[in-house]
PDB file of C-alpha atoms in Angstrom:
ATOM      1  CA  MET A1444      32.660 -29.744  20.276  1.00 78.00           C
ATOM      2  CA  ALA A1445      29.233 -31.426  21.489  1.00 81.00           C
ATOM      3  CA  GLU A1446      27.528 -27.954  21.293  1.00 80.00           C
ATOM      4  CA  VAL A1447      28.508 -27.420  17.487  1.00 77.00           C
ATOM      5  CA  VAL A1448      28.007 -31.058  16.243  1.00 78.00           C
ATOM      6  CA  ARG A1449      24.515 -30.865  17.950  1.00 78.00           C
ATOM      7  CA  HIS A1450      23.463 -28.471  15.354  1.00 73.00           C
ATOM      8  CA  ILE A1451      24.540 -30.150  11.974  1.00 77.00           C
ATOM      9  CA  PRO A1452      23.249 -33.422  10.213  1.00 75.00           C
ATOM     10  CA  ALA A1453      24.263 -36.602  11.882  1.00 75.00           C
ATOM     11  CA  GLY A1454      26.255 -37.669   8.877  1.00 75.00           C
ATOM     12  CA  GLN A1455      28.703 -34.984   9.133  1.00 76.00           C
ATOM     13  CA  ARG A1456      29.105 -34.922  13.179  1.00 75.00           C
ATOM     14  CA  GLY A1457      32.084 -37.257  13.342  1.00 78.00           C
ATOM     15  CA  ASP A1458      34.239 -35.749  10.744  1.00 79.00           C
ATOM     16  CA  VAL A1459      33.046 -32.366  11.866  1.00 78.00           C
ATOM     17  CA  ALA A1460      34.046 -33.101  15.666  1.00 80.00           C
ATOM     18  CA  ASP A1461      37.452 -34.739  14.560  1.00 81.00           C
ATOM     19  CA  GLU A1462      38.271 -31.508  12.475  1.00 82.00           C
ATOM     20  CA  LEU A1463      37.329 -29.120  15.167  1.00 82.00           C
ATOM     21  CA  CYS A1464      39.255 -30.981  18.101  1.00 82.00           C
ATOM     22  CA  ALA A1465      42.258 -31.102  15.613  1.00 83.00           C
ATOM     23  CA  THR A1466      42.030 -27.382  14.881  1.00 82.00           C
ATOM     24  CA  VAL A1467      41.676 -26.319  18.447  1.00 81.00           C
ATOM     25  CA  ALA A1468      44.551 -28.518  19.415  1.00 82.00           C
ATOM     26  CA  ASP A1469      46.790 -27.492  17.036  1.00 81.00           C
ATOM     27  CA  THR A1470      46.475 -23.756  17.608  1.00 79.00           C
ATOM     28  CA  VAL A1471      46.704 -24.279  21.126  1.00 79.00           C
ATOM     29  CA  GLU A1472      50.016 -26.008  20.720  1.00 79.00           C
ATOM     30  CA  ALA A1473      51.445 -23.554  18.251  1.00 79.00           C
ATOM     31  CA  ARG A1474      50.928 -20.738  20.742  1.00 76.00           C
ATOM     32  CA  GLY A1475      53.029 -22.675  23.225  1.00 70.00           C
ATOM     33  CA  PRO A1476      52.019 -21.054  26.652  1.00 64.00           C
ATOM     34  CA  ALA A1477      52.526 -22.098  30.140  1.00 67.00           C
ATOM     35  CA  ASP A1478      48.780 -22.042  30.669  1.00 71.00           C
ATOM     36  CA  SER A1479      46.999 -24.465  28.372  1.00 74.00           C
ATOM     37  CA  GLU A1480      43.591 -23.940  29.800  1.00 78.00           C
ATOM     38  CA  ALA A1481      43.796 -20.243  29.296  1.00 79.00           C
ATOM     39  CA  ALA A1482      44.979 -20.551  25.448  1.00 79.00           C
ATOM     40  CA  GLU A1483      42.132 -23.054  25.008  1.00 81.00           C
ATOM     41  CA  ARG A1484      39.671 -20.775  26.415  1.00 82.00           C
ATOM     42  CA  GLU A1485      41.031 -17.899  23.979  1.00 81.00           C
ATOM     43  CA  VAL A1486      40.803 -20.349  20.791  1.00 80.00           C
ATOM     44  CA  LEU A1487      37.099 -21.189  21.700  1.00 82.00           C
ATOM     45  CA  THR A1488      36.312 -17.542  22.244  1.00 83.00           C
ATOM     46  CA  GLU A1489      38.000 -16.703  18.677  1.00 81.00           C
ATOM     47  CA  MET A1490      35.723 -19.545  17.105  1.00 80.00           C
ATOM     48  CA  GLY A1491      32.736 -17.766  18.429  1.00 78.00           C
ATOM     49  CA  ASP A1492      29.057 -19.000  19.024  1.00 80.00           C
ATOM     50  CA  PRO A1493      28.826 -22.667  18.340  1.00 79.00           C
ATOM     51  CA  ILE A1494      25.359 -22.243  16.510  1.00 77.00           C
ATOM     52  CA  ARG A1495      27.162 -19.767  13.915  1.00 76.00           C
ATOM     53  CA  LEU A1496      30.004 -22.385  13.503  1.00 76.00           C
ATOM     54  CA  ALA A1497      27.603 -25.151  13.013  1.00 76.00           C
ATOM     55  CA  ALA A1498      25.732 -23.122  10.220  1.00 71.00           C
ATOM     56  CA  GLN A1499      29.222 -22.706   8.453  1.00 73.00           C
ATOM     57  CA  TYR A1500      30.097 -26.438   8.473  1.00 74.00           C
ATOM     58  CA  ALA A1501      26.407 -27.341   7.398  1.00 70.00           C
ATOM     59  CA  ASP A1502      25.920 -24.432   4.715  1.00 68.00           C
ATOM     60  CA  ARG A1503      22.920 -23.477   6.443  1.00 68.00           C
ATOM     61  CA  PRO A1504      21.813 -19.640   6.269  1.00 64.00           C
ATOM     62  CA  LEU A1505      21.306 -17.990   9.805  1.00 67.00           C
ATOM     63  CA  THR A1506      19.280 -15.234   8.252  1.00 71.00           C
ATOM     64  CA  LEU A1507      15.285 -15.588   7.282  1.00 76.00           C
ATOM     65  CA  ILE A1508      16.066 -13.961   3.831  1.00 79.00           C
ATOM     66  CA  GLY A1509      19.956 -13.687   2.700  1.00 75.00           C
ATOM     67  CA  PRO A1510      21.438 -10.806   0.554  1.00 75.00           C
ATOM     68  CA  GLY A1511      21.143 -12.912  -2.457  1.00 75.00           C
ATOM     69  CA  LEU A1512      17.388 -12.911  -2.419  1.00 77.00           C
ATOM     70  CA  TYR A1513      16.615  -9.810  -0.611  1.00 80.00           C
ATOM     71  CA  PRO A1514      16.496  -7.457  -3.516  1.00 80.00           C
ATOM     72  CA  ALA A1515      13.759  -9.564  -5.490  1.00 78.00           C
ATOM     73  CA  TYR A1516      11.991  -9.777  -2.062  1.00 82.00           C
ATOM     74  CA  VAL A1517      11.692  -6.259  -1.600  1.00 84.00           C
ATOM     75  CA  ARG A1518      10.785  -5.471  -5.318  1.00 80.00           C
ATOM     76  CA  LEU A1519       8.116  -8.066  -5.427  1.00 80.00           C
ATOM     77  CA  LEU A1520       6.642  -7.076  -1.931  1.00 84.00           C
ATOM     78  CA  THR A1521       6.451  -3.267  -2.959  1.00 82.00           C
ATOM     79  CA  VAL A1522       4.639  -4.232  -6.357  1.00 76.00           C
ATOM     80  CA  LEU A1523       2.023  -6.326  -4.022  1.00 78.00           C
ATOM     81  CA  LEU A1524       1.463  -3.507  -1.397  1.00 82.00           C
ATOM     82  CA  SER A1525       1.669  -0.531  -4.043  1.00 78.00           C
ATOM     83  CA  THR A1526      -0.804  -2.114  -6.660  1.00 74.00           C
ATOM     84  CA  VAL A1527      -2.647  -5.351  -5.493  1.00 74.00           C
ATOM     85  CA  LEU A1528      -3.384  -4.335  -1.989  1.00 80.00           C
ATOM     86  CA  PRO A1529      -5.376  -0.739  -3.025  1.00 82.00           C
ATOM     87  CA  VAL A1530      -7.219  -2.942  -5.988  1.00 77.00           C
ATOM     88  CA  VAL A1531      -8.416  -5.414  -3.350  1.00 76.00           C
ATOM     89  CA  THR A1532      -9.428  -2.858  -1.031  1.00 80.00           C
ATOM     90  CA  THR A1533     -11.222  -0.857  -3.378  1.00 78.00           C
ATOM     91  CA  MET A1534     -12.959  -4.054  -4.696  1.00 75.00           C
ATOM     92  CA  SER A1535     -14.156  -4.934  -1.195  1.00 75.00           C
ATOM     93  CA  ALA A1536     -15.246  -1.377  -0.638  1.00 77.00           C
ATOM     94  CA  VAL A1537     -17.245  -1.489  -3.725  1.00 73.00           C
ATOM     95  CA  LEU A1538     -19.088  -4.479  -2.774  1.00 69.00           C
ATOM     96  CA  ASP A1539     -20.135  -3.144   0.459  1.00 72.00           C
ATOM     97  CA  VAL A1540     -21.442  -0.311  -1.367  1.00 72.00           C
ATOM     98  CA  LEU A1541     -23.365  -2.278  -3.588  1.00 63.00           C
ATOM     99  CA  ASP A1542     -24.564  -4.233  -0.540  1.00 65.00           C
ATOM    100  CA  GLY A1543     -26.338  -1.043   0.653  1.00 69.00           C
ATOM    101  CA  ARG A1544     -24.115  -0.631   3.873  1.00 72.00           C
ATOM    102  CA  GLY A1545     -23.604   2.780   5.261  1.00 74.00           C
ATOM    103  CA  ALA A1546     -20.519   4.742   5.337  1.00 72.00           C
ATOM    104  CA  GLY A1547     -19.205   3.567   8.651  1.00 76.00           C
ATOM    105  CA  PRO A1548     -19.199  -0.104   7.889  1.00 81.00           C
ATOM    106  CA  VAL A1549     -17.719   0.399   4.486  1.00 77.00           C
ATOM    107  CA  ILE A1550     -14.772   2.358   5.721  1.00 79.00           C
ATOM    108  CA  GLY A1551     -14.358   0.020   8.633  1.00 81.00           C
ATOM    109  CA  GLY A1552     -14.674  -2.842   6.244  1.00 81.00           C
ATOM    110  CA  ALA A1553     -12.073  -1.355   3.867  1.00 81.00           C
ATOM    111  CA  VAL A1554      -9.466  -0.760   6.678  1.00 84.00           C
ATOM    112  CA  GLY A1555      -9.879  -4.388   8.013  1.00 85.00           C
ATOM    113  CA  VAL A1556      -9.346  -5.589   4.527  1.00 82.00           C
ATOM    114  CA  MET A1557      -6.254  -3.452   3.919  1.00 85.00           C
ATOM    115  CA  LEU A1558      -4.915  -4.500   7.262  1.00 88.00           C
ATOM    116  CA  SER A1559      -5.516  -8.169   6.960  1.00 86.00           C
ATOM    117  CA  VAL A1560      -4.571  -8.768   3.349  1.00 83.00           C
ATOM    118  CA  GLY A1561      -1.659  -6.417   3.862  1.00 84.00           C
ATOM    119  CA  ALA A1562      -0.375  -8.507   6.590  1.00 88.00           C
ATOM    120  CA  GLN A1563      -1.155 -11.902   4.496  1.00 84.00           C
ATOM    121  CA  MET A1564       0.820 -10.479   1.619  1.00 84.00           C
ATOM    122  CA  VAL A1565       3.958  -9.566   3.979  1.00 88.00           C
ATOM    123  CA  ALA A1566       3.839 -12.917   5.836  1.00 87.00           C
ATOM    124  CA  TRP A1567       3.171 -15.357   3.267  1.00 84.00           C
ATOM    125  CA  LEU A1568       5.713 -13.914   0.735  1.00 84.00           C
ATOM    126  CA  THR A1569       8.330 -14.061   3.758  1.00 86.00           C
ATOM    127  CA  VAL A1570       7.802 -17.605   4.150  1.00 84.00           C
ATOM    128  CA  VAL A1571       8.020 -18.342   0.530  1.00 81.00           C
ATOM    129  CA  PHE A1572      11.421 -16.388   0.133  1.00 80.00           C
ATOM    130  CA  ALA A1573      12.610 -18.136   3.478  1.00 81.00           C
ATOM    131  CA  LEU A1574      11.843 -21.598   2.239  1.00 80.00           C
ATOM    132  CA  VAL A1575      13.592 -20.725  -0.965  1.00 77.00           C
ATOM    133  CA  GLU A1576      16.486 -19.450   1.126  1.00 75.00           C
ATOM    134  CA  ARG A1577      16.602 -22.743   2.894  1.00 69.00           C
ATOM    135  CA  SER A1578      16.049 -24.993  -0.364  1.00 69.00           C
ATOM    136  CA  GLY A1579      19.676 -25.256  -1.275  1.00 57.00           C
ATOM    137  CA  LYS A1580      18.789 -24.502  -4.958  1.00 51.00           C
ATOM    138  CA  ARG A1581      19.648 -20.481  -4.644  1.00 50.00           C
ATOM    139  CA  GLY A1582      22.050 -19.236  -6.582  1.00 46.00           C
ATOM    140  CA  GLY A1583      25.162 -17.428  -5.326  1.00 44.00           C
ATOM    141  CA  THR A1584      23.301 -14.211  -6.022  1.00 43.00           C
ATOM    142  CA  GLY A1585      19.755 -15.493  -5.801  1.00 46.00           C
ATOM    143  CA  GLY A1586      19.112 -15.657  -9.502  1.00 49.00           C
ATOM    144  CA  GLU A1587      20.672 -14.108 -12.577  1.00 57.00           C
ATOM    145  CA  ALA A1588      23.524 -11.719 -12.160  1.00 63.00           C
ATOM    146  CA  TRP A1589      22.425  -8.117 -11.919  1.00 62.00           C
ATOM    147  CA  THR A1590      23.340  -5.910 -14.849  1.00 67.00           C
ATOM    148  CA  PRO A1591      22.571  -2.257 -15.815  1.00 71.00           C
ATOM    149  CA  ASP A1592      20.042  -3.328 -18.257  1.00 70.00           C
ATOM    150  CA  ASP A1593      17.819  -4.446 -15.127  1.00 65.00           C
ATOM    151  CA  LEU A1594      17.469  -0.519 -14.093  1.00 62.00           C
ATOM    152  CA  PRO A1595      13.770   0.587 -15.065  1.00 60.00           C
ATOM    153  CA  GLU A1596      13.491   2.735 -17.712  1.00 64.00           C
ATOM    154  CA  ARG A1597      14.141   6.305 -16.931  1.00 60.00           C
ATOM    155  CA  ARG A1598      11.861   8.580 -19.189  1.00 58.00           C
ATOM    156  CA  ALA A1599      12.669  12.560 -19.560  1.00 57.00           C
ATOM    157  CA  PRO A1600      10.224  14.515 -17.661  1.00 53.00           C
ATOM    158  CA  LYS A1601       7.537  16.408 -19.348  1.00 56.00           C
ATOM    159  CA  GLU A1602       7.400  20.065 -19.394  1.00 54.00           C
ATOM    160  CA  ARG A1603       4.715  21.097 -16.779  1.00 54.00           C
ATOM    161  CA  GLY A1604       2.217  23.837 -17.787  1.00 52.00           C
ATOM    162  CA  ALA A1605      -0.522  25.501 -15.635  1.00 53.00           C
ATOM    163  CA  GLY A1606      -2.900  22.599 -16.950  1.00 57.00           C
ATOM    164  CA  ALA A1607      -0.713  19.999 -14.741  1.00 59.00           C
ATOM    165  CA  TYR A1608      -2.388  21.663 -11.446  1.00 69.00           C
ATOM    166  CA  ALA A1609      -5.791  21.640 -12.988  1.00 78.00           C
ATOM    167  CA  GLY A1610      -6.690  18.480 -11.178  1.00 78.00           C
ATOM    168  CA  VAL A1611      -5.519  19.889  -7.846  1.00 79.00           C
ATOM    169  CA  MET A1612      -7.262  23.231  -8.253  1.00 81.00           C
ATOM    170  CA  TRP A1613     -10.665  21.732  -9.307  1.00 83.00           C
ATOM    171  CA  HIS A1614     -10.531  18.900  -6.169  1.00 83.00           C
ATOM    172  CA  ALA A1615      -9.586  21.458  -3.808  1.00 85.00           C
ATOM    173  CA  LEU A1616     -12.394  23.988  -4.743  1.00 84.00           C
ATOM    174  CA  LEU A1617     -14.666  20.924  -4.448  1.00 87.00           C
ATOM    175  CA  ILE A1618     -13.452  20.642  -0.673  1.00 87.00           C
ATOM    176  CA  ALA A1619     -13.690  24.104  -0.112  1.00 87.00           C
ATOM    177  CA  LEU A1620     -17.332  24.313  -1.383  1.00 86.00           C
ATOM    178  CA  ILE A1621     -18.659  21.176   0.372  1.00 87.00           C
ATOM    179  CA  VAL A1622     -17.410  22.638   3.579  1.00 87.00           C
ATOM    180  CA  TRP A1623     -18.224  26.221   2.945  1.00 85.00           C
ATOM    181  CA  GLN A1624     -22.102  25.393   2.040  1.00 81.00           C
ATOM    182  CA  HIS A1625     -22.365  23.349   5.297  1.00 85.00           C
ATOM    183  CA  THR A1626     -20.627  26.226   7.539  1.00 83.00           C
ATOM    184  CA  ALA A1627     -21.998  29.268   5.862  1.00 80.00           C
ATOM    185  CA  GLN A1628     -25.376  27.875   4.670  1.00 81.00           C
ATOM    186  CA  PRO A1629     -25.569  30.371   1.773  1.00 78.00           C
ATOM    187  CA  TYR A1630     -29.025  29.550   0.529  1.00 80.00           C
ATOM    188  CA  ARG A1631     -31.726  31.881   2.374  1.00 81.00           C
ATOM    189  CA  THR A1632     -35.425  31.352   1.856  1.00 80.00           C
ATOM    190  CA  ASP A1633     -38.167  34.067   1.421  1.00 78.00           C
ATOM    191  CA  GLY A1634     -38.651  33.570   5.292  1.00 78.00           C
ATOM    192  CA  GLY A1635     -34.972  34.247   5.944  1.00 78.00           C
ATOM    193  CA  THR A1636     -33.977  30.561   6.853  1.00 82.00           C
ATOM    194  CA  HIS A1637     -30.458  29.663   5.903  1.00 85.00           C
ATOM    195  CA  LEU A1638     -30.109  26.587   4.366  1.00 85.00           C
ATOM    196  CA  ASP A1639     -27.331  23.806   3.469  1.00 86.00           C
ATOM    197  CA  VAL A1640     -27.592  22.906  -0.304  1.00 86.00           C
ATOM    198  CA  LEU A1641     -26.379  19.452   0.107  1.00 88.00           C
ATOM    199  CA  ASP A1642     -28.393  16.958   2.405  1.00 88.00           C
ATOM    200  CA  PRO A1643     -27.018  17.758   6.112  1.00 89.00           C
ATOM    201  CA  ASP A1644     -27.616  14.054   6.723  1.00 88.00           C
ATOM    202  CA  LEU A1645     -24.487  13.121   4.923  1.00 88.00           C
ATOM    203  CA  TRP A1646     -22.438  14.809   7.221  1.00 88.00           C
ATOM    204  CA  SER A1647     -23.212  12.097   9.574  1.00 87.00           C
ATOM    205  CA  GLY A1648     -22.147   9.652   6.991  1.00 85.00           C
ATOM    206  CA  TRP A1649     -21.307   9.489   3.217  1.00 86.00           C
ATOM    207  CA  ILE A1650     -19.747  12.901   3.161  1.00 88.00           C
ATOM    208  CA  TRP A1651     -16.491  11.738   5.084  1.00 89.00           C
ATOM    209  CA  PRO A1652     -15.495   9.245   2.403  1.00 89.00           C
ATOM    210  CA  ILE A1653     -15.991  11.703  -0.235  1.00 90.00           C
ATOM    211  CA  LEU A1654     -13.692  14.428   1.358  1.00 90.00           C
ATOM    212  CA  THR A1655     -11.510  11.827   2.383  1.00 90.00           C
ATOM    213  CA  GLY A1656     -11.296  10.953  -1.814  1.00 88.00           C
ATOM    214  CA  LEU A1657     -10.880  14.066  -2.758  1.00 89.00           C
ATOM    215  CA  VAL A1658      -8.203  14.941  -0.126  1.00 89.00           C
ATOM    216  CA  GLY A1659      -6.244  12.108  -1.800  1.00 87.00           C
ATOM    217  CA  LEU A1660      -7.046  13.322  -5.286  1.00 87.00           C
ATOM    218  CA  VAL A1661      -5.568  16.646  -4.365  1.00 85.00           C
ATOM    219  CA  THR A1662      -2.288  14.737  -2.851  1.00 86.00           C
ATOM    220  CA  LEU A1663      -1.945  12.536  -5.800  1.00 84.00           C
ATOM    221  CA  ASP A1664      -2.472  15.119  -8.534  1.00 82.00           C
ATOM    222  CA  ALA A1665       0.049  17.545  -6.839  1.00 80.00           C
ATOM    223  CA  ILE A1666       2.648  14.549  -6.819  1.00 80.00           C
ATOM    224  CA  GLY A1667       1.622  13.890 -10.421  1.00 78.00           C
ATOM    225  CA  ALA A1668       2.323  17.796 -11.473  1.00 72.00           C
ATOM    226  CA  VAL A1669       5.657  17.530 -10.231  1.00 70.00           C
ATOM    227  CA  ARG A1670       6.895  14.115 -11.268  1.00 74.00           C
ATOM    228  CA  MET A1671       6.237  11.406 -13.606  1.00 77.00           C
ATOM    229  CA  TRP A1672       3.248   9.101 -12.618  1.00 78.00           C
ATOM    230  CA  THR A1673       4.211   5.610 -11.519  1.00 81.00           C
ATOM    231  CA  ARG A1674       2.207   2.455 -11.586  1.00 80.00           C
ATOM    232  CA  SER A1675       2.433   2.757  -7.605  1.00 81.00           C
ATOM    233  CA  LEU A1676       0.938   6.369  -7.808  1.00 82.00           C
ATOM    234  CA  ALA A1677      -1.781   5.204 -10.573  1.00 83.00           C
ATOM    235  CA  ALA A1678      -2.891   2.131  -8.171  1.00 84.00           C
ATOM    236  CA  TRP A1679      -3.269   4.451  -4.995  1.00 85.00           C
ATOM    237  CA  SER A1680      -5.152   6.787  -7.443  1.00 85.00           C
ATOM    238  CA  VAL A1681      -7.716   3.855  -7.920  1.00 86.00           C
ATOM    239  CA  ALA A1682      -8.442   3.953  -4.132  1.00 86.00           C
ATOM    240  CA  ALA A1683      -8.747   7.736  -4.045  1.00 88.00           C
ATOM    241  CA  GLU A1684     -11.283   7.842  -6.854  1.00 88.00           C
ATOM    242  CA  ALA A1685     -13.299   4.876  -5.557  1.00 87.00           C
ATOM    243  CA  ALA A1686     -13.500   6.595  -2.182  1.00 87.00           C
ATOM    244  CA  PHE A1687     -14.690   9.900  -3.816  1.00 90.00           C
ATOM    245  CA  ALA A1688     -16.821   8.485  -6.563  1.00 88.00           C
ATOM    246  CA  LEU A1689     -18.458   5.404  -5.404  1.00 87.00           C
ATOM    247  CA  PRO A1690     -20.137   7.252  -2.348  1.00 88.00           C
ATOM    248  CA  LEU A1691     -21.174  10.031  -4.542  1.00 89.00           C
ATOM    249  CA  ALA A1692     -22.674   7.935  -6.978  1.00 87.00           C
ATOM    250  CA  ARG A1693     -24.502   6.117  -4.507  1.00 86.00           C
ATOM    251  CA  VAL A1694     -25.830   9.298  -2.972  1.00 87.00           C
ATOM    252  CA  LEU A1695     -27.018  10.522  -6.279  1.00 86.00           C
ATOM    253  CA  HIS A1696     -28.627   7.570  -7.431  1.00 84.00           C
ATOM    254  CA  GLN A1697     -30.446   7.350  -4.061  1.00 83.00           C
ATOM    255  CA  GLN A1698     -31.675  11.155  -4.302  1.00 84.00           C
ATOM    256  CA  GLU A1699     -30.022  11.646  -1.175  1.00 84.00           C
ATOM    257  CA  PHE A1700     -27.720  14.357  -2.640  1.00 87.00           C
ATOM    258  CA  PHE A1701     -29.479  17.773  -2.402  1.00 86.00           C
ATOM    259  CA  ASN A1702     -31.078  19.288   1.033  1.00 84.00           C
ATOM    260  CA  PRO A1703     -34.767  18.473   0.468  1.00 85.00           C
ATOM    261  CA  ALA A1704     -35.785  21.708   1.956  1.00 84.00           C
ATOM    262  CA  PHE A1705     -33.494  23.416  -0.472  1.00 83.00           C
ATOM    263  CA  LEU A1706     -35.173  21.735  -3.365  1.00 81.00           C
ATOM    264  CA  SER A1707     -38.571  22.198  -2.099  1.00 82.00           C
ATOM    265  CA  ASP A1708     -37.945  26.058  -1.944  1.00 79.00           C
ATOM    266  CA  VAL A1709     -36.266  26.243  -5.241  1.00 77.00           C
ATOM    267  CA  ASN A1710     -38.667  24.289  -7.477  1.00 72.00           C
ATOM    268  CA  GLY A1711     -41.648  24.629  -5.260  1.00 68.00           C
ATOM    269  CA  GLY A1712     -41.745  21.047  -4.594  1.00 58.00           C
ATOM    270  CA  TRP A1713     -41.343  19.819  -8.062  1.00 60.00           C
ATOM    271  CA  PRO A1714     -39.582  16.285  -7.874  1.00 62.00           C
ATOM    272  CA  THR A1715     -36.473  15.803  -9.984  1.00 64.00           C
ATOM    273  CA  SER A1716     -36.913  12.193 -12.246  1.00 68.00           C
ATOM    274  CA  GLY A1717     -35.073   9.374 -10.841  1.00 70.00           C
ATOM    275  CA  PRO A1718     -33.164   8.770 -14.244  1.00 78.00           C
ATOM    276  CA  PHE A1719     -31.666  12.213 -14.126  1.00 79.00           C
ATOM    277  CA  TYR A1720     -29.923  11.088 -10.925  1.00 82.00           C
ATOM    278  CA  THR A1721     -29.110   7.919 -12.341  1.00 82.00           C
ATOM    279  CA  VAL A1722     -27.495   9.343 -15.238  1.00 84.00           C
ATOM    280  CA  VAL A1723     -25.534  12.007 -13.400  1.00 86.00           C
ATOM    281  CA  ALA A1724     -24.263   9.159 -10.999  1.00 85.00           C
ATOM    282  CA  LEU A1725     -23.241   7.054 -13.956  1.00 85.00           C
ATOM    283  CA  GLY A1726     -21.279  10.072 -15.240  1.00 87.00           C
ATOM    284  CA  VAL A1727     -19.591  10.361 -11.996  1.00 87.00           C
ATOM    285  CA  LEU A1728     -18.263   6.926 -12.171  1.00 86.00           C
ATOM    286  CA  ALA A1729     -17.327   7.241 -15.866  1.00 87.00           C
ATOM    287  CA  VAL A1730     -15.299  10.453 -15.265  1.00 87.00           C
ATOM    288  CA  GLY A1731     -13.603   8.641 -12.309  1.00 86.00           C
ATOM    289  CA  THR A1732     -12.611   5.642 -14.385  1.00 86.00           C
ATOM    290  CA  GLY A1733     -11.401   7.754 -17.290  1.00 85.00           C
ATOM    291  CA  ARG A1734      -8.888   9.664 -14.889  1.00 86.00           C
ATOM    292  CA  VAL A1735      -7.669   6.246 -13.625  1.00 84.00           C
ATOM    293  CA  VAL A1736      -7.180   4.900 -17.021  1.00 84.00           C
ATOM    294  CA  LYS A1737      -5.281   8.194 -18.175  1.00 84.00           C
ATOM    295  CA  ARG A1738      -3.012   7.866 -15.209  1.00 83.00           C
ATOM    296  CA  PHE A1739      -2.013   4.463 -15.692  1.00 82.00           C
ATOM    297  CA  ARG A1740      -1.509   5.144 -19.496  1.00 80.00           C
ATOM    298  CA  GLU A1741       0.737   7.951 -18.362  1.00 80.00           C
ATOM    299  CA  ALA A1742       2.378   5.569 -16.065  1.00 77.00           C
ATOM    300  CA  ARG A1743       3.516   3.274 -18.932  1.00 73.00           C
ATOM    301  CA  GLY A1744       4.779   6.157 -20.633  1.00 62.00           C
TER     302      GLY A1744
END
């Protein structure tokens, strides 16, 4: 009895202790055994853990987030991790690129932001729902009663033609061409030297986020070709487009895209104007932004 009342508010302890003692005594007497101590032990065992029993008397939950609030908790956490987190990570990567950081620091910073911000989202949302659970103001179901009207709208799937796979084929082709021109060195000078078309220095830095973004786009486009675009998929496409388009726009703007030896042999050393690269870089960003907007429109239906 002392262990039970130790875990409930002081104002209720006397009444709870009297009630429990009376219950135990009446139950033991009703069973009428010869060994009262054994019967008392049996009754106490049936009553269970004192902490759980005290929680029942004090109407205090023993779960961090109870079943009434858990569905809302899962839904909100899913939205945050699938939409807000990719956007925040992408914005951090954009700022690092604009600051002129290299590929390694940009990728490392993006991963660090994703892990730290994601962990804080989970932690703080859990704390908030745990406090609401213990506030005493929660309803029996954690809010308004659920009805079938709360189900998400289910749209009829669109007919998928060959055009649905155009993005998959285009981005896969870009990956193959980038890797092929580096491994095969298809361009040959008059002296018989084989050259990369793209700057070989890219393979020690910026080519990796570009390829990572392309792989992500291939994956997302393949998913989008067989099912409806959702806000979650559209949000992840923001990260994939940023991983591909931002580094590509940077190397174009800095005129670090093509192999200098290749350009020198092709045009005899005639320099390409800086505005040309700037226009192409802006075009890459515009096309990527347009694709993201299109995906979000499809997700809204």
